[in-house]
XYZ file of C-alpha atoms in Angstrom:
604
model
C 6.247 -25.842 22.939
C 2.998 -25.120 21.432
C 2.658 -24.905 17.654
C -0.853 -23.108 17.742
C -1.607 -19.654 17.719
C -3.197 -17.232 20.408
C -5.867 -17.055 17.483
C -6.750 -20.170 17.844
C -5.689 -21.125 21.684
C -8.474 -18.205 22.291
C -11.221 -19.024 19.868
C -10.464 -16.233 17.859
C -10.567 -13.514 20.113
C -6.762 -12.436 19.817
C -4.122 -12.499 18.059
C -0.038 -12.679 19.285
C 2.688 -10.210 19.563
C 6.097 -10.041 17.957
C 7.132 -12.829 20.755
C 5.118 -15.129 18.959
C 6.409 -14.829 15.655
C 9.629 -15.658 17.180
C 8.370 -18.713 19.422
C 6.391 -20.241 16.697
C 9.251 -19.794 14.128
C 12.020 -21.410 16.556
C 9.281 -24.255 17.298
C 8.518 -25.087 13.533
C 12.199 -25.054 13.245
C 12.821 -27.505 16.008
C 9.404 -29.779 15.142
C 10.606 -30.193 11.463
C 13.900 -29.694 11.261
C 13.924 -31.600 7.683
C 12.043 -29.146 6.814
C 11.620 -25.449 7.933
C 14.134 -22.404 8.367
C 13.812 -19.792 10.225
C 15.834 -16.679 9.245
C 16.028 -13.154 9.934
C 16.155 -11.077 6.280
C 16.256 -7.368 8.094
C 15.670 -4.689 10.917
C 12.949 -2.625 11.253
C 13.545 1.325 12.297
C 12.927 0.698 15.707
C 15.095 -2.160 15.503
C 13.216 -5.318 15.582
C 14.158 -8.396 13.621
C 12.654 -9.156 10.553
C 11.928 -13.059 10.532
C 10.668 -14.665 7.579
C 10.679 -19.082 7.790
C 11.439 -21.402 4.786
C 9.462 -24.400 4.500
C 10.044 -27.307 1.753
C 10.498 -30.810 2.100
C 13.030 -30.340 -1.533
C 16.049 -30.448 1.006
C 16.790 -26.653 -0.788
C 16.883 -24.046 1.789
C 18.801 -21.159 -0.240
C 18.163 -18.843 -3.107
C 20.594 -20.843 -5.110
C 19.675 -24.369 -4.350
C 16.303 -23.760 -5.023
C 17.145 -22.403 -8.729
C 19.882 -25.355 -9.521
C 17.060 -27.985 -8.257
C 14.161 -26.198 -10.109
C 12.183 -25.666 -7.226
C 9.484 -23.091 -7.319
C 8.870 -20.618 -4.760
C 5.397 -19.308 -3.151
C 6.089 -16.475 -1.104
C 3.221 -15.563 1.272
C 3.481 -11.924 2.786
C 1.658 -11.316 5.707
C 1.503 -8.103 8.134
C 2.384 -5.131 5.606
C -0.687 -3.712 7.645
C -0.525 -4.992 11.312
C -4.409 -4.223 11.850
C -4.924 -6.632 9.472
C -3.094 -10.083 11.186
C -5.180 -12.777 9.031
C -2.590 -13.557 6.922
C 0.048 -14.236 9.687
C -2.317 -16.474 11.945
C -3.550 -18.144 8.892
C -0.115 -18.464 7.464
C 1.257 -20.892 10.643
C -2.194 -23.150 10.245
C -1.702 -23.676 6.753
C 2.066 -24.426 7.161
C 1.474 -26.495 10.330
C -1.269 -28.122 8.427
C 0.959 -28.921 5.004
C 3.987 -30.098 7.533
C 1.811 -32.803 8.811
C 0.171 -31.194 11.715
C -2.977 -30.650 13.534
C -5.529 -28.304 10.631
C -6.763 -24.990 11.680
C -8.477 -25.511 15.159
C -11.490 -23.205 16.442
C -12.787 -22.133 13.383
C -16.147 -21.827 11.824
C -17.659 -25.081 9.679
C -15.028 -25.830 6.573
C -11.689 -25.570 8.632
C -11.086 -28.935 8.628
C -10.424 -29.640 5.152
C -7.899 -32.348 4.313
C -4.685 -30.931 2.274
C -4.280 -32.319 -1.113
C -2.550 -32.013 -4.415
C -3.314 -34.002 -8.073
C 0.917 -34.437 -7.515
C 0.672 -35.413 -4.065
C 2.139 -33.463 -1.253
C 2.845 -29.689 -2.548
C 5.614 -29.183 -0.073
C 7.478 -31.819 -2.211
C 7.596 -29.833 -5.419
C 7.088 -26.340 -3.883
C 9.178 -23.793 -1.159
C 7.129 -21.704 0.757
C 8.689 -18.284 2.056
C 6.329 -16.827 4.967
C 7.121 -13.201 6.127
C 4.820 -13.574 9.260
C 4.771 -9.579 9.983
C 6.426 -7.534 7.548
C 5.802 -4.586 9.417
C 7.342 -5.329 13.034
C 7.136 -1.510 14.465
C 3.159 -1.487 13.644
C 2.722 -4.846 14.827
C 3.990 -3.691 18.239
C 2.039 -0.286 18.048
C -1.296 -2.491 19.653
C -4.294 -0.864 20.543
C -8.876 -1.981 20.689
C -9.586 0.165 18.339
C -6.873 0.435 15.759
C -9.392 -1.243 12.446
C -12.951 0.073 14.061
C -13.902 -0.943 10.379
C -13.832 -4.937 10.976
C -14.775 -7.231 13.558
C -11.699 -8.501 15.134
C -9.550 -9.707 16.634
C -9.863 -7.484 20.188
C -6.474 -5.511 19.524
C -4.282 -5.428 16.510
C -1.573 -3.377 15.528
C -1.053 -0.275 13.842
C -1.406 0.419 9.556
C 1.919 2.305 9.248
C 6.049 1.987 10.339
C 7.754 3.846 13.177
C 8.288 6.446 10.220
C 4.469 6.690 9.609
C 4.974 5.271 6.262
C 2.430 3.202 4.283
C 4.765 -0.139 3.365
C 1.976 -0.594 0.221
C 3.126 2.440 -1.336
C 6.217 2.014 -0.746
C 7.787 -0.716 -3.067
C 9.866 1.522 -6.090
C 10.733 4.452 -4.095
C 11.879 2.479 -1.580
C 12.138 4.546 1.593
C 11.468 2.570 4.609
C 14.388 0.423 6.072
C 11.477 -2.193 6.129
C 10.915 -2.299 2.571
C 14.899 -2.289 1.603
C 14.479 -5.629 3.673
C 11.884 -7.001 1.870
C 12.861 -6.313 -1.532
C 16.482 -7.215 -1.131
C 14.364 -10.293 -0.029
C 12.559 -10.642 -3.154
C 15.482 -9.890 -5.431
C 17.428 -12.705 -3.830
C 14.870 -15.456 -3.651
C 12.907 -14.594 -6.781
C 9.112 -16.446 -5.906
C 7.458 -17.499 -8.887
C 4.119 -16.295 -7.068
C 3.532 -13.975 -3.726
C 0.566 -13.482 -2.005
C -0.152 -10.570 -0.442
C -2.300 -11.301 2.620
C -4.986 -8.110 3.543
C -8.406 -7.472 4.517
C -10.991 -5.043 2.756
C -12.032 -1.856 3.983
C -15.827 -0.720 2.259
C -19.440 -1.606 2.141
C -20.829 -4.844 4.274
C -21.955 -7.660 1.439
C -22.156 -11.412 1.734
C -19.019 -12.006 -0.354
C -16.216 -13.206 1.992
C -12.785 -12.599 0.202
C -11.376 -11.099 -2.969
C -8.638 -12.692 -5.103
C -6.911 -10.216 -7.440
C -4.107 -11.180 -9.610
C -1.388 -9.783 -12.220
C -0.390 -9.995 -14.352
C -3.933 -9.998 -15.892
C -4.191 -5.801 -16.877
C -0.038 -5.150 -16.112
C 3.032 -5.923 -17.028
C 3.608 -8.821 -20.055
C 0.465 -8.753 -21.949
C 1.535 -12.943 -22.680
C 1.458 -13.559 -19.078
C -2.103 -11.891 -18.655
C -3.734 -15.764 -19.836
C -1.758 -17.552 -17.439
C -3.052 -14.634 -14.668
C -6.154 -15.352 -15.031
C -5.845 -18.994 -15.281
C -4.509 -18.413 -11.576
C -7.116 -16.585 -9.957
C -10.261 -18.235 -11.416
C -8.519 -21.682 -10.314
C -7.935 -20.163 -6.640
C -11.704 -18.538 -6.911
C -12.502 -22.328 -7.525
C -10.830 -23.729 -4.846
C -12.557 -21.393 -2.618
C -16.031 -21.459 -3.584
C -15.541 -25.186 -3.593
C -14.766 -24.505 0.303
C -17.911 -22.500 0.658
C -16.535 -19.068 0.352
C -18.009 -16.510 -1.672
C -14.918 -15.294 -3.620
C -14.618 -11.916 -5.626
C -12.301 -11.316 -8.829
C -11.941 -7.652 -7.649
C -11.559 -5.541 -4.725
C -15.183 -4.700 -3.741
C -14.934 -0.948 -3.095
C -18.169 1.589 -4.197
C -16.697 4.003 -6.926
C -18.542 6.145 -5.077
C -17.609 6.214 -1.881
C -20.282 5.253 1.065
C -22.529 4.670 -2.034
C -23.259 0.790 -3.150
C -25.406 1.769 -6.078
C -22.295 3.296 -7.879
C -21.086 -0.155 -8.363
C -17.693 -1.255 -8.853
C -14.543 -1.167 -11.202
C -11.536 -2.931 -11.453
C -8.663 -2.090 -9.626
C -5.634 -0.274 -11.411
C -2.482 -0.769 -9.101
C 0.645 1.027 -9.933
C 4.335 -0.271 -9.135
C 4.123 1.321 -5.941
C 1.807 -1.167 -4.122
C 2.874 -5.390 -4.198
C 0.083 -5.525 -6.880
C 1.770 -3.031 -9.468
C 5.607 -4.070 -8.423
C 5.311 -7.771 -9.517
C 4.298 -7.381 -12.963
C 7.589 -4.656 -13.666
C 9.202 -7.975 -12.637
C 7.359 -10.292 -14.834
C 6.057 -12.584 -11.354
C 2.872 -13.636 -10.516
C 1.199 -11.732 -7.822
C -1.549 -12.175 -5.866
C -3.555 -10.275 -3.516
C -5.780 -11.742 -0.708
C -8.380 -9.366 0.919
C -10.674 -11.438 3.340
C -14.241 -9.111 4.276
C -13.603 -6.891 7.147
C -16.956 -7.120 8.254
C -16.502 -10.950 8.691
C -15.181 -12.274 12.104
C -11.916 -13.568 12.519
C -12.474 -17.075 12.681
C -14.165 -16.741 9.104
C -11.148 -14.123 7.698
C -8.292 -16.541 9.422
C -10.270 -19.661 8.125
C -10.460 -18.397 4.492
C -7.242 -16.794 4.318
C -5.823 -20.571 5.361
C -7.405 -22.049 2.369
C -6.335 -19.536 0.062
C -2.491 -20.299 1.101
C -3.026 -23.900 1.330
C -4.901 -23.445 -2.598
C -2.136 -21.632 -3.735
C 0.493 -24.366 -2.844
C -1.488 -26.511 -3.984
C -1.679 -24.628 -7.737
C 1.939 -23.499 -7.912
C 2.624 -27.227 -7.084
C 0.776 -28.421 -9.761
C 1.581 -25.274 -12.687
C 4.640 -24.687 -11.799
C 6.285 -25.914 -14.987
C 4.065 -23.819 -16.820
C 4.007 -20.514 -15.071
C 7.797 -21.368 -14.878
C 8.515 -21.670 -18.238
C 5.882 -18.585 -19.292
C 7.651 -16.252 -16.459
C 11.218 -17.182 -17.795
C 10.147 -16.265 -21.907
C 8.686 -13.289 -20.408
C 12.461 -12.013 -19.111
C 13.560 -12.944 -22.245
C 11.040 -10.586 -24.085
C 12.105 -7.781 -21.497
C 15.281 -8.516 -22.710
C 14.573 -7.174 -26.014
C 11.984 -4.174 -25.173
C 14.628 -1.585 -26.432
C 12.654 0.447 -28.873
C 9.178 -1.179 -28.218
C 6.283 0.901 -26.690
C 5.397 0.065 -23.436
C 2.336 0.728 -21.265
C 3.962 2.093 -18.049
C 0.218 3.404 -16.550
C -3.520 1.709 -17.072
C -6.931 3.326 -16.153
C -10.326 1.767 -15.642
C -12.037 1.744 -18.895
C -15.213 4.351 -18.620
C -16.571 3.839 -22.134
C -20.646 2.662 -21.765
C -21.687 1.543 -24.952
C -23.740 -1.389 -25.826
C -22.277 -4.235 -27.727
C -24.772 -4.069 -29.788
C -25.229 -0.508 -30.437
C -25.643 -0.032 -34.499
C -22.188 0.590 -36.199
C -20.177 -0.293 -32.714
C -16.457 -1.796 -32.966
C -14.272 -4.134 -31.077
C -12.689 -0.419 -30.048
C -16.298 0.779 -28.786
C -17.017 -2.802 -27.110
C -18.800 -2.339 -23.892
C -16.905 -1.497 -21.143
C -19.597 -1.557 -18.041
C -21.577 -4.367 -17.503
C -24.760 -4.702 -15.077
C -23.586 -7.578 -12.177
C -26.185 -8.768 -9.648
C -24.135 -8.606 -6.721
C -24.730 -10.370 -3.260
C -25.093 -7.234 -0.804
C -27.046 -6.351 2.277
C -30.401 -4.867 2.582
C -29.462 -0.763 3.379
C -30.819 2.441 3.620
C -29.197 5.950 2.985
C -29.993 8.480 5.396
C -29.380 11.457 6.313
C -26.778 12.099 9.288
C -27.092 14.143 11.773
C -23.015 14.003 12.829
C -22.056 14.657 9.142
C -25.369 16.316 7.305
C -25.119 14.183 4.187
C -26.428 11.284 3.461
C -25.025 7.936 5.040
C -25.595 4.109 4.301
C -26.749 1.913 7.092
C -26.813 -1.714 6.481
C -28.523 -4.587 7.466
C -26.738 -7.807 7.472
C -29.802 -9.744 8.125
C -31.592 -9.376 5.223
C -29.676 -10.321 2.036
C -30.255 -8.706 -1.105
C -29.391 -8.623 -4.432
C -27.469 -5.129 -5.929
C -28.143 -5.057 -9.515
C -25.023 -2.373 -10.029
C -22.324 -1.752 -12.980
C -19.576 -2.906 -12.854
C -16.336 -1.876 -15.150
C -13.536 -4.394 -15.621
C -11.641 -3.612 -17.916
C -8.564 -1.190 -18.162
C -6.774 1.080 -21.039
C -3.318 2.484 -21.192
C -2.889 5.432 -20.235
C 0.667 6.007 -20.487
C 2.315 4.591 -23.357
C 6.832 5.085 -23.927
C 8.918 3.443 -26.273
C 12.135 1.708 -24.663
C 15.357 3.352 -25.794
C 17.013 1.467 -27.898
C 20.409 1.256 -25.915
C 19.242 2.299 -22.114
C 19.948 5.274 -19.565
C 22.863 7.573 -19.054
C 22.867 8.421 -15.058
C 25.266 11.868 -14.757
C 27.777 11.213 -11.920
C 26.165 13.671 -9.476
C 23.182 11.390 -9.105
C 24.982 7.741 -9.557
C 25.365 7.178 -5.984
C 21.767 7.594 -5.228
C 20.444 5.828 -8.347
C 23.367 2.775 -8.140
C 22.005 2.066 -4.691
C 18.320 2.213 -6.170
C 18.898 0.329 -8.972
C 20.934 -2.299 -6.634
C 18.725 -2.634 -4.489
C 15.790 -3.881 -7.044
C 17.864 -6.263 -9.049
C 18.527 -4.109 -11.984
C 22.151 -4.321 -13.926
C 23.807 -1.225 -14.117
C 27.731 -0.031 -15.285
C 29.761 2.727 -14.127
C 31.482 4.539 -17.143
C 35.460 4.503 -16.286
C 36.284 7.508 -18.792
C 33.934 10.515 -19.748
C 31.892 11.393 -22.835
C 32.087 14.600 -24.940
C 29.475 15.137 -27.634
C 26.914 12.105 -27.132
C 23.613 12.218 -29.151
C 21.539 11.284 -26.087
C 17.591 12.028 -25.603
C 16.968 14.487 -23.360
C 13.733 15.148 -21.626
C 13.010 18.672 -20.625
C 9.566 19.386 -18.892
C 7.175 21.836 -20.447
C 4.825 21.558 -17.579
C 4.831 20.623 -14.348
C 2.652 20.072 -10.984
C 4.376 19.555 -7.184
C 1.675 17.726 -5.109
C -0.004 20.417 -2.689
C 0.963 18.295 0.479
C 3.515 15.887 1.388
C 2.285 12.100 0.485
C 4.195 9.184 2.095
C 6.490 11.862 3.277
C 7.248 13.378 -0.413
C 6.364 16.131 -2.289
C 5.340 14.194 -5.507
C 5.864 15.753 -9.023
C 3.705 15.245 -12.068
C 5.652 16.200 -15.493
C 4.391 16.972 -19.172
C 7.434 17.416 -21.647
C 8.808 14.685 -24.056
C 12.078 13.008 -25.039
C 14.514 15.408 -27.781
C 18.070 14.591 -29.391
C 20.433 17.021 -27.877
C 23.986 16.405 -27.389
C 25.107 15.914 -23.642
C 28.309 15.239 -22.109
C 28.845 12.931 -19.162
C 31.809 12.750 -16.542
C 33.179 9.210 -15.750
C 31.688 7.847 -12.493
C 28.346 8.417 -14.533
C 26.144 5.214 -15.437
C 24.582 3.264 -17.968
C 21.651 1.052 -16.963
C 21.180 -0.704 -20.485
C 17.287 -1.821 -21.333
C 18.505 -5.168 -22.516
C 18.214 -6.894 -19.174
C 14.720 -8.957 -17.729
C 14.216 -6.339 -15.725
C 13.618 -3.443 -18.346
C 9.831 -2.820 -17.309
C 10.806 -2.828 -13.905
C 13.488 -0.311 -15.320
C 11.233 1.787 -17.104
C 9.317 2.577 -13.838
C 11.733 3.711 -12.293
C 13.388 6.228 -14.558
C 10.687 6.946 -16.671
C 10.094 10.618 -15.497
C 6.249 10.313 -16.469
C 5.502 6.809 -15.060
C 3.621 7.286 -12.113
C 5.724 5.540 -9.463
C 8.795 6.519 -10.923
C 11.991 8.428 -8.638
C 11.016 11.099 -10.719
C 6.911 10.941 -9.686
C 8.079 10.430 -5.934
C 10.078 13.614 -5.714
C 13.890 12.558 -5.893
C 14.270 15.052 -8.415
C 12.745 18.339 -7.807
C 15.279 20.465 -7.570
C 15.956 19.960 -10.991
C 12.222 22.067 -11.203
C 13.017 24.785 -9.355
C 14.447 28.414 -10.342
C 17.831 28.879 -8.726
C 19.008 32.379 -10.209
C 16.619 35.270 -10.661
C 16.763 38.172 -12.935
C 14.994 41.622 -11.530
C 11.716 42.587 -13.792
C 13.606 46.090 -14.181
C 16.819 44.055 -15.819
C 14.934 41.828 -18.251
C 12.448 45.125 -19.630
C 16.379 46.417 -20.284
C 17.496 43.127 -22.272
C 14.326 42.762 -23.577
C 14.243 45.790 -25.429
C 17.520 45.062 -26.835
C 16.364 41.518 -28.015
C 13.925 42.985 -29.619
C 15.800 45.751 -31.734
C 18.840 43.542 -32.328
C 16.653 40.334 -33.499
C 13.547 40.770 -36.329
C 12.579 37.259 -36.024
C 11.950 37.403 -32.657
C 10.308 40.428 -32.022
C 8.306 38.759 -35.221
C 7.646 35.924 -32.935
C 6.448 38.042 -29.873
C 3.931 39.768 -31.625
C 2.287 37.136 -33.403
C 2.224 35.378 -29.823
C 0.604 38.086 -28.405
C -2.045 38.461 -31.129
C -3.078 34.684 -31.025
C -2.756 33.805 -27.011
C -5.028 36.227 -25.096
C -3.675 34.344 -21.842
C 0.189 34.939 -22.663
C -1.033 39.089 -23.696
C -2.414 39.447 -20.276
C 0.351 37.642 -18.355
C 3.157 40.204 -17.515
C 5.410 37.711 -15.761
C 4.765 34.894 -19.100
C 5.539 37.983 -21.261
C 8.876 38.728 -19.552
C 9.832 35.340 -19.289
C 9.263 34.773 -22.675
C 12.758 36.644 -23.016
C 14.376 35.103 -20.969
C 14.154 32.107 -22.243
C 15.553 33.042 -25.006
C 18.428 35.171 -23.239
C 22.204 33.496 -22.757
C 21.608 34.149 -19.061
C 18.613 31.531 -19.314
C 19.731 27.973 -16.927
C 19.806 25.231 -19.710
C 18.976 22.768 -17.163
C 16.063 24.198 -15.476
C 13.182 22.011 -15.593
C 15.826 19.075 -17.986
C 15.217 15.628 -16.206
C 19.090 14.749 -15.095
C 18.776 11.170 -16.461
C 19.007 10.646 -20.255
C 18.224 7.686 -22.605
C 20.766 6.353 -25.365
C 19.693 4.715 -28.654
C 23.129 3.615 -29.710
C 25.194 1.958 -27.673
C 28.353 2.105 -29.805
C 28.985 5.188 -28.636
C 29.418 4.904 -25.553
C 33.093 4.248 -23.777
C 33.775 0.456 -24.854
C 34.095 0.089 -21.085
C 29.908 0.239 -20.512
C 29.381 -1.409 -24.091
């Protein structure tokens, strides 16, 4: 029974298969059995288990133990892209090494470093739940040349799922059996902190790993201090270890181009990144250089998991405590605005240009970044230019850099919550289940309610299928109208921790919302038709019967040039306004409530 990896037993050269997840699992089982669970949490589509092990020395080994014992949890998520297997061989050093056993063997210089803790041993005061290889079908999909963009190990596995779905876009919408697994996972255990364990793709540089956490530009502004206070004491531990640690993800923002410099990275919901913060959790995401070998990447990811228990061992308390007021403050969003989208800031002005303000404040900055001697020229395969590096002769990039973000989509929280209409509860009571958020059926129907109502006035279906959806961007706003709703229909009220995790989901402008990913279209399509013949005949009569609008017309044609030229926007400019008309053509299904009273005293 061997409690190494292939990565190590071959000097770096490989990595193992699925069988190895399960072999190493059952032996750190069986070596500590004080100490370490091994579970299965799902089933992947091709039907592979899903193992994830527990490891604590608290004597808690469930969801609820840990939260009647006050026991924090570090969740460390490994193989959501197979190609990229540092986080799962790393993962089984660090554990092995925090259980007591032999440190990280075959590495470069720095693997040996003692574990320690200014409280002692972290797997005292700490749980750790490692998902070895979240995605089982890629990991099996093994092939040489699967990442040609990194230097090892000789085969990995494949990015995407049996479905060909991307699991890091995948976290609100929900679609792969793998991700059900892993949220119902999160949901039920609840870590404090997860790690999300990748490599880069991009430019060669000296720079070995990137640490990016939220919240720091997401979710509860009052838990972006204790964000940051996170990654710059993990970028400590690191550089302390000899790494040469990044606070973003080190990407051109120009592709292929390393004088464009770089920007901060603006995740939505839909990756790890985004999700956490809509949960108010600490997040953070691990990219090791993919132009480093594997040795290095394995070696650095190891002391980024064994620096993170290490922190969460020692802050716990703290982040505890700050994560807890923050669900309390969710709890009482209803009628607050709330950013629900964030964009790199692109405003260049000096701070101290004449007559600036804290609003004008500078928002690129010149870094002098460690990179590689390179040369763009031009290729004959592609006929544009092309950057060739030289990772021999180290250089200094004097580039901007942006890092700083601005909202770009601001909502205020109803008041009372959503109203789900009973021909979409199924759907959206599994949905809502499934991430942790409260919802009630309504027993008895509704006549009359003064609901918002959001009807697009615009909209734009995605010109190809993305993930495997046609997504849907909407402009329109929220209006009173009176609505009626069947019982079987829902209420999802906003006071509840997870509100912002709420509002991402049925916010139909939110970018990663079940509107955004397509559940919905239908709702934007035309279903009945009228001929052009019919509506010239109805139009007419509109026009004699009604003054004001044939008063209306006119002065539209006179002042929109566009609309005067448009025969089909002229037509339908009538029937709009005809009885024939569908009301709820392009009207977003779900509605918002301000006051709860209302409602049936059943969903109160």
């Amino acid at each position: 029974m061997t409690l190494h990896t292939l990565a190590e037993q071959s000097q770096f050269r490989l990595t193992g298969r699925l069988d190895e997840v399960e072999a190493l699992c059952a032996a750190f089982a069986e070596h500590w059995p004080a100490a370490v669970r091994s579970f299965v949490y799902g089933q992947s589509a091709e039907e592979r288990p899903m193992r994830a092990l527990l490891v604590s020395r608290s004597g808690a080994f469930t969801p609820e133990a840990l939260r009647e014992r006050g026991i924090p949890l570090l969740m460390i998520q490994a193989g959501i892209h197979p190609g990229e297997s540092d986080g799962k061989d790393a993962g089984f050093a660090a554990l092995r090494e925090l259980l007591g056993g032999e440190p990280l063997i075959g590495g470069t210089s720095g693997s040996h470093i003692a574990v320690h803790s200014p409280e002692g041993d972290p797997l005292s005061h700490v749980a750790i739940l490692f998902v070895p290889a979240f995605n089982t079908d890629g990991h099996e999909r093994v092939g040489r040349w699967n990442r040609p963009n990194q230097i090892g190990p000789e085969e990995t596995g494949w990015r995407a799922t049996a479905h060909n779905l991307n699991l890091n876009r995948d976290y609100t919408k929900a679609d792969a059996p793998e991700m059900q697994a892993m949220v119902s996972l999160l949901r039920d255990w609840d870590p404090l902190v997860c790690a999300d364990m990748h490599v880069t793709d991009g430019a060669d540089f000296e720079p070995d790993v990137s640490i990016q956490v939220e919240p720091v530009h997401l979710g509860d502004p009052l838990l972006h201090a204790g964000g940051v206070a996170l990654r710059d004491a993990l970028l400590g531990k690191l550089a302390a270890q000899g790494s040469l640690p990044l606070p973003f993800y080190p990407l051109p923002v120009v592709e292929d181009d390393p004088a464009s410099g770089f920007q901060v990275t603006a995740y939505s919901p839909r990756y790890s990144t985004g999700y956490f913060p809509t949960r108010n959790r600490y997040t953070v995401l691990v990219e090791t250089h993919s132009w480093k070998d594997y040795a290095t990447r394995v070696r650095v990811s190891r002391n980024a998991i064994v620096g993170l228990a290490e922190l969460v061992a020692e802050h716990s308390t703290e982040w505890g405590a700050a994560v807890r007021e923050a669900d309390r403050r969710a709890s009482r969003l209803g009628g607050e605005n709330v950013v629900l989208d964030v964009v790199v800031d692109q405003r260049n002005m000096p701070c101290d240009a004449e007559g600036s303000s804290p609003s004008t404040r500078e928002a690129a900055t010149t870094i002098e970044f460690r990179g590689y001697a390179y040369t763009r020229e031009l290729s004959p395969i592609s006929g544009e230019p092309v950057t060739v590096y030289d990772p021999a002769t180290p250089q200094i990039w004097r580039v901007p850099y942006r890092g700083s973000v601005v909202p770009s989509l601001t909502v205020r929280a109803p008041r009372g919550g959503y109203l789900v209409p009973r021909a979409y509860a199924p759907l959206i009571a599994d949905k809502l289940a499934l991430h942790g958020v409260d919802h009630q059926t309504l027993e008895h129907g509704v006549d009359g309610l003064e609901t918002e109502v959001f009807r697009a006035t615009g909209m734009r279906f995605s010109s190809a299928p993305f993930e495997g959806r046609m997504q849907l961007v909407l402009q329109g706003a929220w209006h009173l109208e009176a609505q009626s709703l069947p019982a079987g229909s829902l209420f999802v009220p906003i006071a509840q921790p997870g509100a912002r995790l709420l509002m991402a989901l049925l916010e139909p402008q939110a970018p990663d919302s079940l509107a955004a990913w397509g559940f919905f279209n239908a709702r934007f399509e035309h279903k009945e038709y009228v001929e052009p013949y019919v509506t010239e005949i109805f139009a007419g009569q509109m026009l004699e019967q009604n003054p004001t609008l044939a008063g209306e017309f006119r002065r539209k044609l006179s002042e929109d040039p566009t609309f005067e030229a448009d025969p089909d926007a002229r037509r339908e400019f009538f029937r709009r306004r005809h009885s024939s008309w569908d009301a709820r053509f392009a009207m977003y299904p779900i509605l918002r409530i301000d006051a709860c009273a209302m409602l049936p005293q059943d969903a109160r």
